[in-house]
Each structure stands twice: as structure tokens, then as C-alpha cells.
Amino acid sequence: MTRGKKKSTPVIDPYLPTSGNFGYRVSRYELDIEYKVAINRLTGTATITAVTLASLRTFTLDLADTLSVTKVTVNGARPQQFRTSSGKLHIALLDVLAPGAAMTIVVRYGGAPRPIRSLWGDVGFEELNDGALVAGQPNGAQSWFPCDDHPSAKASFRLQIAAESPYRVIANGELVSRRARAGMTTWTYDLPEPTSTYLVTLQIGMYERQRLADNGVPIHAALPDRLRDNFEHDFAAQPQMMKLFVTLFGDYPLSEGYTVVVTDDDLEIPLEAQGISIFGANHCDGRGRAERLIAHELAHQWFGNSVTAKRWRHIWLHEGFACYAEWLWSENSGGRSADEWARHYHQRLANSPRDLLLADPGPRDMFDDRVYKRGAMTLHVLRRHLGDGNFFALLRDWTARYRHSTVVTDDFTGLASHYADESLRPLWDAWLYSPQLPDLDTP
Ligand SMILES: [Zn+2]
């Protein structure tokens, strides 16, 4: 028996140890994809612009095993070798690239895309009854294109997608062209804002597009015609939500407005993408029950999409803030106050297991409801500490300072200290760094 020292593979994020890659930084993806809805067949070419961070002879990209790669070039030349295994595309170059060298990686690939199995269920590319969607969080991007699939790796995108002509294709950013030819329509979207791969999406369906009232930020909807009346009722408050959140959180982060997609299928949960939120038909039943979720997803455009956690352990910076936005919308639209919501959920959390550390909940609990509710309570306690003027000034400073970049919890607690007269350390220790549930009125 030999007792070898096990060589540990370096990881970017222990919550998602197999995602993300070393040695380079991507600045732009250009995807040219054809997708046939009828047979679930995707063929694509990804052109990835990157720069090396070290001298580089071999490197990897994340890509699901369901997709096969037929050709790779790097700076116009064929590499010595490429192969796919265990969710990675491995590329070995003929010559070493110097640190700081530009790389244009072109990958031709295709297959029948399907979701990735993860700790959190199926994520990524998913067929619908009559169409498809991408639910990327947290590591689903690799189910439909080769990428450096980690939120800390933001890039700009151009997404050119062809599908059968009756379908509407929605992707992130501005629709810059739409061409129909031989039964297929090619939709080209441009997304200049740096975006994490999990927030890049594709929504394909028999959708009608409509423009909603504009309160300074254009809002569009894409939905099946049969849901139109329900939508007009259930989503009526969105322009007012947008107005409120711009006032409280600062400028809407994207140049290209906001689009809400409602799928013809039911979805377990709504989800956020850059500039887009996706709801299921069950969230649009004409009874207005999804209002808090509508506020939640909209708030992610600031918290999560623009200001993004550098590592998944800081997920409360997305979910706690989006949950608090639900309470703020309630308070400002004639519903319960944020304080009433905080007390309501505090009682509920008092009966839940107290084994969760908000600042590092662990991969299995990163989407646990306690992260959402305790995160929102933490913000509420902070707000009472700072007063409304300072608290909302802090939120606007936060979204402006870290717009389209990535953050850790210390960035937030550090910034908050500038808005407080006394140390916030006891507050953070109690709410972020201890599993015990503090009393709402202390410290
Ligand atoms: Zn959320």
C-alpha cells in the first residue's frame, strides 16, 4: 500500500468545484447558433475573445458532455489536440502563448442539448412543450455553449440564433437584426454590458411581444397570446415597481430595458437573466399571486445581475437583497410594511433549524429559503440602525460603485461602515457570521 499525498486540484469556487477555468480571461463571446425546436438539435460556433493570464500551453472551457466538438481553432490555427471529458473541453496548443497574449478561440460544436444535473436540480438548456428555455443559475451555461462558467468571469455577448420561423427567439440585450430565410429566422442580439455566463439566456416559443407603459425604462413582455388578459392583470404593477426601485436602488443598470417572458409551460420557480425575467404560465393565472415574485426578479437586475457575487458563498448579496425588495415593494404599495414582514419571517425562522451561516451557507443550502429571509432581515436590521436616508444612500452607492462587477460580503460591510456612526461589527457577527437567530431588536 502506498501512501501518496493526494494532489488537490485547484478550484475557483468550492461550491462549484468543477466550473470555471484557469489561465485566461474572456472579454467577449460571439455565439452563432442554429436550433431546431422540432428535433431538439443545436449546432453552433462560439467565437471567444480572451487574454492569457499566464504562459499557456493547455487550457479548458466548460462544456456539457452532451455536446460534441467538431473543430477548434486558436488564433486561426488548429491546436495540437482537443478533446472533451467530464464537462470540459481540453485544448492543447502547438506553441506556448505568453502571458497577456490575445486569444481568439473558435469552437464548432453541436448535439441535443439537455439540462445539467446539479445539487440544485436540473439547470441550463431545457426543452419546453413547444420551445426551449435556458435556466442558467448557477452552472447551466455550459449546457449550450463552451464558456468559462463562473459568475466572476463577466464578458460582453453577441447572440445570433436561428430557429424555425414561427417561433420568437429572445436573448439578452438589444435585438439588432432579424432575418427570415428558407423557413428559419435568425435573431441577433447584442449585449455590451459585462455579464456572468449563468445570466445569459435563450427563450424560444410562440410568443407575442408587447410593450408596456414606460416609466423611464422601457419594459416589454413576451408571452403566449392565451395569457394576455391574465398578464395585464397580474403584471400591471411592473412600471410602478420599476419606478420605485430606480428611486431606492439607483439607475436601472442596462441600456436595453427590461423584458418579462411568460412561458406556455408551468415553471417551478421564476428566474432571472440579464435584462430578462422568466415566469411560468402558473405565475400568470389572473389571480395576482405572483406579485412578490415579480418584484423579486426585477430587483435582481441590480442585485445579482449587475452587482454579482464573486463566489457563490456570497449568494445572500443576491437573494437577501431581492427578498428585501419584495418587502419594500409591499411597504410602498399599500401592503404590509417591511417591519411586519421581518417579524413574520423571524417567527418562522425561529422554528427552523439554526445551522445556517448566512455568509457561507454551503453549496447544499445556497438556495435555501433561510438565505433569502435571513438576508432580508439582516438588511432590515441594518436599515433601522442607519435610518432610511443613510440606508438607501448606501444601496445606491453599492449599485453604482460595483455596477457590472463582482463583489464579496466584505465589500458590502466595508461600504456600510461609511454610513454608520458606530461599529456595525456586532450586527454582522450576529446576523452573518453566527447560525443563531438574533432577536430582531438587537443589537
Ligand atoms: Zn432570487
Short mmCIF file of C-alpha atoms and ligand atoms in Angstrom, two decimals:
data_model
loop_
_atom_site.label_atom_id
_atom_site.label_comp_id
_atom_site.label_asym_id
_atom_site.label_seq_id
_atom_site.Cartn_x
_atom_site.Cartn_y
_atom_site.Cartn_z
CA MET A 1 0.00 0.00 0.00
CA THR A 2 1.39 3.34 -0.90
CA ARG A 3 0.51 6.42 0.97
CA GLY A 4 0.79 9.03 -1.72
CA LYS A 5 -0.07 12.58 -0.96
CA LYS A 6 -3.26 13.27 -2.87
CA LYS A 7 -2.67 16.13 -5.23
CA SER A 8 -5.55 18.56 -4.83
CA THR A 9 -6.85 20.15 -8.00
CA PRO A 10 -7.14 23.90 -7.64
CA VAL A 11 -10.71 25.16 -7.76
CA ILE A 12 -12.11 28.59 -8.38
CA ASP A 13 -15.17 28.12 -6.22
CA PRO A 14 -15.58 25.27 -3.71
CA TYR A 15 -19.38 25.50 -4.12
CA LEU A 16 -19.00 24.56 -7.80
CA PRO A 17 -15.63 22.85 -7.86
CA THR A 18 -15.78 21.71 -11.48
CA SER A 19 -16.87 25.02 -13.04
CA GLY A 20 -14.59 27.84 -14.08
CA ASN A 21 -11.13 27.62 -15.61
CA PHE A 22 -7.61 28.91 -15.13
CA GLY A 23 -5.06 30.74 -17.22
CA TYR A 24 -7.10 33.21 -19.25
CA ARG A 25 -9.84 35.80 -19.04
CA VAL A 26 -12.70 36.04 -21.56
CA SER A 27 -13.86 39.51 -22.63
CA ARG A 28 -16.41 38.56 -25.30
CA TYR A 29 -18.47 35.67 -26.63
CA GLU A 30 -19.99 35.66 -30.09
CA LEU A 31 -22.38 32.76 -30.49
CA ASP A 32 -23.79 31.77 -33.85
CA ILE A 33 -26.33 29.05 -33.16
CA GLU A 34 -28.96 27.20 -35.11
CA TYR A 35 -31.58 25.43 -33.04
CA LYS A 36 -34.30 23.20 -34.45
CA VAL A 37 -37.15 23.09 -31.95
CA ALA A 38 -38.89 20.15 -33.64
CA ILE A 39 -35.94 17.80 -33.16
CA ASN A 40 -34.03 19.49 -30.27
CA ARG A 41 -30.86 19.84 -32.31
CA LEU A 42 -28.34 22.61 -31.73
CA THR A 43 -25.36 23.41 -33.90
CA GLY A 44 -23.18 26.35 -33.14
CA THR A 45 -19.97 28.25 -33.49
CA ALA A 46 -18.64 30.08 -30.48
CA THR A 47 -16.03 32.77 -31.03
CA ILE A 48 -14.42 33.60 -27.72
CA THR A 49 -12.11 36.56 -27.26
CA ALA A 50 -9.77 36.15 -24.32
CA VAL A 51 -6.39 37.17 -22.93
CA THR A 52 -3.94 34.82 -21.26
CA LEU A 53 -3.14 35.43 -17.58
CA ALA A 54 -0.08 33.18 -17.54
CA SER A 55 2.01 31.43 -20.13
CA LEU A 56 -0.39 28.95 -21.58
CA ARG A 57 0.04 25.71 -23.45
CA THR A 58 -3.10 23.87 -22.39
CA PHE A 59 -6.39 25.19 -21.13
CA THR A 60 -10.01 24.19 -20.64
CA LEU A 61 -13.50 25.53 -21.25
CA ASP A 62 -16.68 24.29 -19.60
CA LEU A 63 -18.92 22.35 -21.98
CA ALA A 64 -21.52 19.67 -21.23
CA ASP A 65 -20.73 16.16 -22.41
CA THR A 66 -24.00 16.03 -24.37
CA LEU A 67 -22.46 18.43 -26.90
CA SER A 68 -19.67 17.28 -29.17
CA VAL A 69 -16.97 19.47 -30.64
CA THR A 70 -16.09 19.11 -34.30
CA LYS A 71 -13.49 21.82 -34.78
CA VAL A 72 -11.36 24.19 -32.72
CA THR A 73 -9.03 26.98 -33.79
CA VAL A 74 -6.98 29.30 -31.61
CA ASN A 75 -5.79 32.49 -33.30
CA GLY A 76 -6.68 30.94 -36.64
CA ALA A 77 -4.58 27.79 -36.18
CA ARG A 78 -5.64 24.28 -35.31
CA PRO A 79 -4.42 23.25 -31.87
CA GLN A 80 -2.22 20.23 -31.34
CA GLN A 81 -5.17 18.46 -29.76
CA PHE A 82 -8.64 18.95 -28.37
CA ARG A 83 -10.93 16.57 -26.53
CA THR A 84 -13.95 16.67 -24.26
CA SER A 85 -14.38 14.82 -20.99
CA SER A 86 -16.25 15.30 -17.71
CA GLY A 87 -17.78 18.64 -18.71
CA LYS A 88 -14.56 20.16 -20.01
CA LEU A 89 -13.22 20.92 -23.46
CA HIS A 90 -9.44 20.44 -23.18
CA ILE A 91 -7.30 22.29 -25.69
CA ALA A 92 -3.54 21.76 -26.12
CA LEU A 93 -1.74 24.33 -28.26
CA LEU A 94 1.21 23.71 -30.52
CA ASP A 95 3.15 26.61 -29.04
CA VAL A 96 3.13 28.29 -25.65
CA LEU A 97 1.31 31.62 -25.52
CA ALA A 98 2.95 34.36 -23.46
CA PRO A 99 1.13 35.95 -20.51
CA GLY A 100 -1.07 38.79 -21.74
CA ALA A 101 -1.41 37.33 -25.22
CA ALA A 102 -4.69 37.77 -27.09
CA MET A 103 -6.59 34.58 -27.91
CA THR A 104 -9.44 34.13 -30.33
CA ILE A 105 -10.87 30.68 -29.72
CA VAL A 106 -13.35 29.36 -32.25
CA VAL A 107 -15.30 26.24 -31.31
CA ARG A 108 -17.67 24.45 -33.63
CA TYR A 109 -20.00 22.16 -31.72
CA GLY A 110 -23.45 20.62 -31.62
CA GLY A 111 -25.79 17.98 -30.27
CA ALA A 112 -29.07 17.54 -28.46
CA PRO A 113 -28.80 19.94 -25.52
CA ARG A 114 -30.32 18.98 -22.21
CA PRO A 115 -30.14 20.27 -18.66
CA ILE A 116 -27.22 19.55 -16.37
CA ARG A 117 -27.91 17.56 -13.24
CA SER A 118 -26.76 19.50 -10.22
CA LEU A 119 -27.16 19.62 -6.47
CA TRP A 120 -29.99 22.05 -7.11
CA GLY A 121 -31.88 20.04 -9.72
CA ASP A 122 -31.74 20.39 -13.47
CA VAL A 123 -30.16 23.61 -14.73
CA GLY A 124 -29.40 25.01 -18.16
CA PHE A 125 -30.95 24.33 -21.53
CA GLU A 126 -34.36 22.75 -21.31
CA GLU A 127 -36.96 21.78 -23.88
CA LEU A 128 -40.47 23.12 -23.34
CA ASN A 129 -43.68 21.67 -24.67
CA ASP A 130 -43.26 23.86 -27.74
CA GLY A 131 -39.98 25.70 -27.49
CA ALA A 132 -36.97 25.88 -25.20
CA LEU A 133 -35.53 27.88 -22.37
CA VAL A 134 -32.25 28.32 -20.54
CA ALA A 135 -32.26 28.48 -16.74
CA GLY A 136 -28.57 29.09 -16.18
CA GLN A 137 -28.14 29.51 -12.43
CA PRO A 138 -25.68 28.52 -11.21
CA ASN A 139 -23.76 26.46 -13.78
CA GLY A 140 -26.12 25.86 -16.70
CA ALA A 141 -24.43 27.98 -19.39
CA GLN A 142 -22.13 25.09 -20.30
CA SER A 143 -25.23 23.12 -21.36
CA TRP A 144 -25.48 25.22 -24.53
CA PHE A 145 -22.13 26.90 -25.23
CA PRO A 146 -18.46 26.47 -24.36
CA CYS A 147 -17.54 29.03 -21.72
CA ASP A 148 -15.71 29.95 -18.57
CA ASP A 149 -18.78 29.20 -16.48
CA HIS A 150 -18.32 31.17 -13.32
CA PRO A 151 -20.02 34.40 -12.14
CA SER A 152 -16.67 36.13 -11.57
CA ALA A 153 -15.94 35.82 -15.31
CA LYS A 154 -18.07 38.53 -16.91
CA ALA A 155 -17.99 39.27 -20.63
CA SER A 156 -19.98 41.01 -23.35
CA PHE A 157 -22.04 38.91 -25.75
CA ARG A 158 -23.38 38.81 -29.26
CA LEU A 159 -26.02 36.13 -29.63
CA GLN A 160 -27.10 35.12 -33.10
CA ILE A 161 -29.73 32.41 -33.01
CA ALA A 162 -31.67 30.82 -35.85
CA ALA A 163 -34.84 28.82 -35.20
CA GLU A 164 -37.90 27.77 -37.19
CA SER A 165 -39.71 30.90 -38.35
CA PRO A 166 -42.94 30.67 -36.37
CA TYR A 167 -41.01 30.90 -33.12
CA ARG A 168 -39.82 34.04 -31.42
CA VAL A 169 -36.28 33.90 -30.05
CA ILE A 170 -35.49 36.10 -27.08
CA ALA A 171 -31.96 36.55 -25.80
CA ASN A 172 -30.20 39.19 -23.74
CA GLY A 173 -29.50 42.70 -24.94
CA GLU A 174 -30.72 44.67 -27.92
CA LEU A 175 -32.30 42.93 -30.92
CA VAL A 176 -30.14 44.32 -33.71
CA SER A 177 -31.42 42.24 -36.62
CA ARG A 178 -33.98 39.67 -37.61
CA ARG A 179 -33.73 37.88 -40.97
CA ALA A 180 -36.03 35.18 -42.36
CA ARG A 181 -34.78 32.71 -44.93
CA ALA A 182 -35.86 29.23 -46.00
CA GLY A 183 -38.22 28.67 -43.09
CA MET A 184 -35.71 29.78 -40.46
CA THR A 185 -35.41 33.19 -38.80
CA THR A 186 -32.11 34.45 -37.45
CA TRP A 187 -32.29 36.74 -34.43
CA THR A 188 -29.21 38.74 -33.45
CA TYR A 189 -28.86 40.30 -30.02
CA ASP A 190 -26.08 42.49 -28.73
CA LEU A 191 -25.30 42.70 -25.02
CA PRO A 192 -22.49 45.19 -24.35
CA GLU A 193 -22.69 45.09 -20.54
CA PRO A 194 -20.30 42.63 -18.87
CA THR A 195 -22.44 39.66 -17.91
CA SER A 196 -21.89 36.41 -15.99
CA THR A 197 -22.46 33.32 -18.14
CA TYR A 198 -25.28 31.98 -15.93
CA LEU A 199 -27.28 35.13 -16.74
CA VAL A 200 -27.14 34.62 -20.49
CA THR A 201 -30.34 33.11 -21.74
CA LEU A 202 -32.29 31.86 -24.69
CA GLN A 203 -36.09 31.78 -24.70
CA ILE A 204 -37.80 30.22 -27.68
CA GLY A 205 -41.55 29.89 -28.03
CA MET A 206 -44.74 31.02 -29.75
CA TYR A 207 -44.52 34.37 -28.03
CA GLU A 208 -46.24 37.66 -28.79
CA ARG A 209 -44.20 40.69 -27.86
CA GLN A 210 -45.79 43.72 -26.32
CA ARG A 211 -44.55 46.99 -24.96
CA LEU A 212 -45.75 48.05 -21.55
CA ALA A 213 -46.04 51.51 -20.06
CA ASP A 214 -42.67 53.20 -19.90
CA ASN A 215 -41.66 54.87 -16.65
CA GLY A 216 -38.26 55.93 -17.90
CA VAL A 217 -37.09 52.34 -18.51
CA PRO A 218 -38.76 50.51 -21.41
CA ILE A 219 -40.48 47.29 -20.32
CA HIS A 220 -41.52 44.58 -22.75
CA ALA A 221 -43.36 41.31 -22.36
CA ALA A 222 -43.22 38.14 -24.42
CA LEU A 223 -45.94 35.61 -23.79
CA PRO A 224 -48.40 33.23 -25.44
CA ASP A 225 -51.47 35.04 -26.70
CA ARG A 226 -53.75 32.93 -24.47
CA LEU A 227 -52.24 34.52 -21.33
CA ARG A 228 -52.66 38.14 -22.41
CA ASP A 229 -55.62 39.01 -20.15
CA ASN A 230 -54.09 37.30 -17.13
CA PHE A 231 -50.82 39.10 -17.79
CA GLU A 232 -52.45 42.52 -17.98
CA HIS A 233 -53.93 41.89 -14.58
CA ASP A 234 -51.09 40.10 -12.78
CA PHE A 235 -48.16 42.13 -14.10
CA ALA A 236 -49.87 45.55 -14.07
CA ALA A 237 -47.71 46.92 -11.25
CA GLN A 238 -44.37 46.43 -13.01
CA PRO A 239 -43.94 50.03 -14.24
CA GLN A 240 -44.57 51.29 -10.68
CA MET A 241 -42.11 48.72 -9.32
CA MET A 242 -39.51 49.89 -11.79
CA LYS A 243 -40.06 53.49 -10.73
CA LEU A 244 -39.78 52.63 -7.05
CA PHE A 245 -36.64 50.55 -7.47
CA VAL A 246 -34.91 53.20 -9.57
CA THR A 247 -35.65 55.66 -6.76
CA LEU A 248 -34.47 53.34 -3.98
CA PHE A 249 -31.64 51.42 -5.70
CA GLY A 250 -30.37 53.85 -8.34
CA ASP A 251 -30.36 53.84 -12.14
CA TYR A 252 -31.55 50.71 -13.93
CA PRO A 253 -28.24 49.05 -14.85
CA LEU A 254 -28.84 48.16 -18.52
CA SER A 255 -29.11 50.21 -21.68
CA GLU A 256 -31.70 47.91 -23.22
CA GLY A 257 -34.67 47.98 -20.83
CA TYR A 258 -36.35 45.00 -19.25
CA THR A 259 -38.24 42.06 -20.74
CA VAL A 260 -40.54 39.66 -18.97
CA VAL A 261 -41.08 36.28 -20.59
CA VAL A 262 -44.02 34.09 -19.59
CA THR A 263 -43.71 30.54 -20.88
CA ASP A 264 -46.66 28.46 -22.06
CA ASP A 265 -45.50 25.74 -19.65
CA ASP A 266 -45.67 25.92 -15.87
CA LEU A 267 -42.33 26.57 -14.15
CA GLU A 268 -41.46 25.61 -10.61
CA ILE A 269 -39.85 28.96 -9.91
CA PRO A 270 -39.33 32.16 -11.89
CA LEU A 271 -35.76 33.03 -12.71
CA GLU A 272 -33.60 35.97 -13.55
CA ALA A 273 -31.34 36.62 -16.51
CA GLN A 274 -29.55 39.77 -17.62
CA GLY A 275 -32.32 42.24 -18.56
CA ILE A 276 -34.91 39.43 -18.57
CA SER A 277 -37.08 37.59 -16.06
CA ILE A 278 -38.81 34.33 -16.90
CA PHE A 279 -42.10 33.23 -15.36
CA GLY A 280 -44.26 30.17 -15.96
CA ALA A 281 -47.90 30.18 -17.05
CA ASN A 282 -48.71 29.21 -13.45
CA HIS A 283 -47.34 32.59 -12.30
CA CYS A 284 -49.81 34.32 -14.62
CA ASP A 285 -53.18 32.83 -13.70
CA GLY A 286 -55.09 36.09 -13.41
CA ARG A 287 -55.19 35.99 -9.60
CA GLY A 288 -52.23 38.23 -8.92
CA ARG A 289 -50.46 35.81 -6.64
CA ALA A 290 -47.01 36.26 -8.15
CA GLU A 291 -46.66 39.97 -7.32
CA ARG A 292 -43.91 39.46 -4.77
CA LEU A 293 -42.01 37.24 -7.21
CA ILE A 294 -42.34 39.88 -9.92
CA ALA A 295 -40.73 42.40 -7.56
CA HIS A 296 -38.07 39.86 -6.55
CA GLU A 297 -36.96 39.08 -10.10
CA LEU A 298 -36.92 42.74 -11.12
CA ALA A 299 -34.70 43.58 -8.13
CA HIS A 300 -32.16 41.01 -9.33
CA GLN A 301 -31.29 43.34 -12.20
CA TRP A 302 -29.47 45.43 -9.57
CA PHE A 303 -28.62 42.75 -7.01
CA GLY A 304 -27.18 39.67 -8.65
CA ASN A 305 -27.10 40.62 -12.32
CA SER A 306 -25.25 43.94 -12.17
CA VAL A 307 -23.63 43.57 -8.74
CA THR A 308 -22.70 39.89 -8.75
CA ALA A 309 -21.23 37.61 -6.08
CA LYS A 310 -17.63 36.72 -6.92
CA ARG A 311 -18.07 33.35 -5.23
CA TRP A 312 -21.36 31.56 -4.59
CA ARG A 313 -20.88 31.66 -0.82
CA HIS A 314 -21.87 35.35 -1.05
CA ILE A 315 -25.27 34.47 -2.54
CA TRP A 316 -27.09 36.42 0.18
CA LEU A 317 -25.93 39.55 -1.69
CA HIS A 318 -28.34 38.42 -4.43
CA GLU A 319 -31.17 36.69 -2.62
CA GLY A 320 -31.32 38.63 0.64
CA PHE A 321 -31.48 41.89 -1.32
CA ALA A 322 -34.08 40.62 -3.82
CA CYS A 323 -36.19 39.32 -0.94
CA TYR A 324 -35.91 42.66 0.86
CA ALA A 325 -37.03 44.34 -2.37
CA GLU A 326 -40.24 42.28 -2.14
CA TRP A 327 -40.87 43.74 1.30
CA LEU A 328 -40.02 47.25 0.13
CA TRP A 329 -42.48 46.92 -2.72
CA SER A 330 -45.14 45.68 -0.29
CA GLU A 331 -44.48 48.60 2.06
CA ASN A 332 -44.67 51.12 -0.77
CA SER A 333 -47.78 49.72 -2.45
CA GLY A 334 -50.21 49.57 0.44
CA GLY A 335 -49.27 46.11 1.71
CA ARG A 336 -47.56 45.05 4.91
CA SER A 337 -44.54 47.09 5.95
CA ALA A 338 -41.03 45.66 5.73
CA ASP A 339 -41.01 45.62 9.53
CA GLU A 340 -44.15 43.46 9.61
CA TRP A 341 -42.61 41.07 7.07
CA ALA A 342 -39.39 40.89 9.07
CA ARG A 343 -41.32 39.95 12.22
CA HIS A 344 -43.47 37.49 10.31
CA TYR A 345 -40.49 35.59 8.93
CA HIS A 346 -38.47 35.93 12.10
CA GLN A 347 -41.13 33.87 13.84
CA ARG A 348 -40.99 31.31 11.11
CA LEU A 349 -37.17 31.10 11.17
CA ALA A 350 -37.33 30.68 14.94
CA ASN A 351 -38.88 27.28 14.23
CA SER A 352 -36.33 26.30 11.56
CA PRO A 353 -33.01 24.55 12.10
CA ARG A 354 -30.33 27.01 13.22
CA ASP A 355 -27.41 25.54 11.35
CA LEU A 356 -27.05 28.02 8.55
CA LEU A 357 -24.32 30.63 8.31
CA LEU A 358 -25.61 33.42 6.09
CA ALA A 359 -22.13 34.48 4.98
CA ASP A 360 -21.25 30.89 3.97
CA PRO A 361 -24.34 28.67 3.80
CA GLY A 362 -22.64 25.79 1.98
CA PRO A 363 -23.48 24.59 -1.54
CA ARG A 364 -26.42 22.45 -0.49
CA ASP A 365 -28.16 25.36 1.24
CA MET A 366 -27.18 28.18 -1.06
CA PHE A 367 -30.76 28.45 -2.38
CA ASP A 368 -32.35 27.60 0.97
CA ASP A 369 -35.21 29.91 1.88
CA ARG A 370 -33.37 30.86 5.07
CA VAL A 371 -30.68 32.58 2.95
CA TYR A 372 -33.41 34.72 1.40
CA LYS A 373 -35.36 35.56 4.54
CA ARG A 374 -32.46 35.95 6.94
CA GLY A 375 -30.66 38.02 4.29
CA ALA A 376 -33.65 40.34 4.03
CA MET A 377 -33.91 40.57 7.84
CA THR A 378 -30.23 41.49 8.04
CA LEU A 379 -30.87 44.38 5.68
CA HIS A 380 -33.90 45.40 7.69
CA VAL A 381 -31.91 45.48 10.92
CA LEU A 382 -29.22 47.48 9.12
CA ARG A 383 -31.84 49.91 7.82
CA ARG A 384 -33.17 50.52 11.32
CA HIS A 385 -29.61 51.07 12.50
CA LEU A 386 -28.67 53.54 9.78
CA GLY A 387 -32.02 55.27 9.25
CA ASP A 388 -33.77 55.38 5.88
CA GLY A 389 -31.69 58.24 4.45
CA ASN A 390 -28.35 56.55 5.04
CA PHE A 391 -29.59 53.04 4.27
CA PHE A 392 -30.91 53.86 0.82
CA ALA A 393 -27.92 56.10 0.09
CA LEU A 394 -25.78 53.04 0.89
CA LEU A 395 -27.79 50.85 -1.51
CA ARG A 396 -27.42 53.41 -4.31
CA ASP A 397 -23.71 53.77 -3.60
CA TRP A 398 -23.40 49.96 -3.68
CA THR A 399 -25.14 49.56 -7.05
CA ALA A 400 -23.23 52.49 -8.60
CA ARG A 401 -19.78 51.59 -7.27
CA TYR A 402 -19.97 47.91 -8.22
CA ARG A 403 -22.13 48.22 -11.35
CA HIS A 404 -21.44 45.29 -13.69
CA SER A 405 -18.72 43.93 -11.46
CA THR A 406 -18.33 41.27 -8.79
CA VAL A 407 -18.28 41.54 -5.02
CA VAL A 408 -17.82 39.71 -1.74
CA THR A 409 -19.60 40.24 1.58
CA ASP A 410 -16.69 42.30 2.95
CA ASP A 411 -17.22 44.81 0.14
CA PHE A 412 -20.73 45.43 1.44
CA THR A 413 -19.90 45.53 5.14
CA GLY A 414 -16.92 47.78 4.34
CA LEU A 415 -19.04 50.23 2.39
CA ALA A 416 -21.79 50.17 5.03
CA SER A 417 -19.31 51.28 7.70
CA HIS A 418 -19.09 54.67 5.98
CA TYR A 419 -22.81 55.17 6.63
CA ALA A 420 -22.77 54.27 10.33
CA ASP A 421 -21.78 56.36 13.36
CA GLU A 422 -20.68 53.33 15.35
CA SER A 423 -19.21 49.95 14.53
CA LEU A 424 -21.54 47.57 12.70
CA ARG A 425 -19.37 44.63 13.72
CA PRO A 426 -21.83 43.29 16.35
CA LEU A 427 -24.62 43.40 13.76
CA TRP A 428 -22.61 41.48 11.16
CA ASP A 429 -21.33 38.99 13.73
CA ALA A 430 -24.84 38.23 14.89
CA TRP A 431 -26.58 38.11 11.51
CA LEU A 432 -23.93 36.99 9.02
CA TYR A 433 -21.37 35.01 10.98
CA SER A 434 -23.37 33.13 13.57
CA PRO A 435 -26.00 30.43 12.96
CA GLN A 436 -28.03 31.55 16.00
CA LEU A 437 -31.07 33.64 15.19
CA PRO A 438 -30.62 37.03 16.88
CA ASP A 439 -33.54 38.93 18.28
CA LEU A 440 -34.82 41.40 15.69
CA ASP A 441 -34.37 44.32 18.07
CA THR A 442 -30.72 43.63 18.92
CA PRO A 443 -28.01 44.55 18.59
ZN ZN B 1 -33.84 35.28 -6.41
#
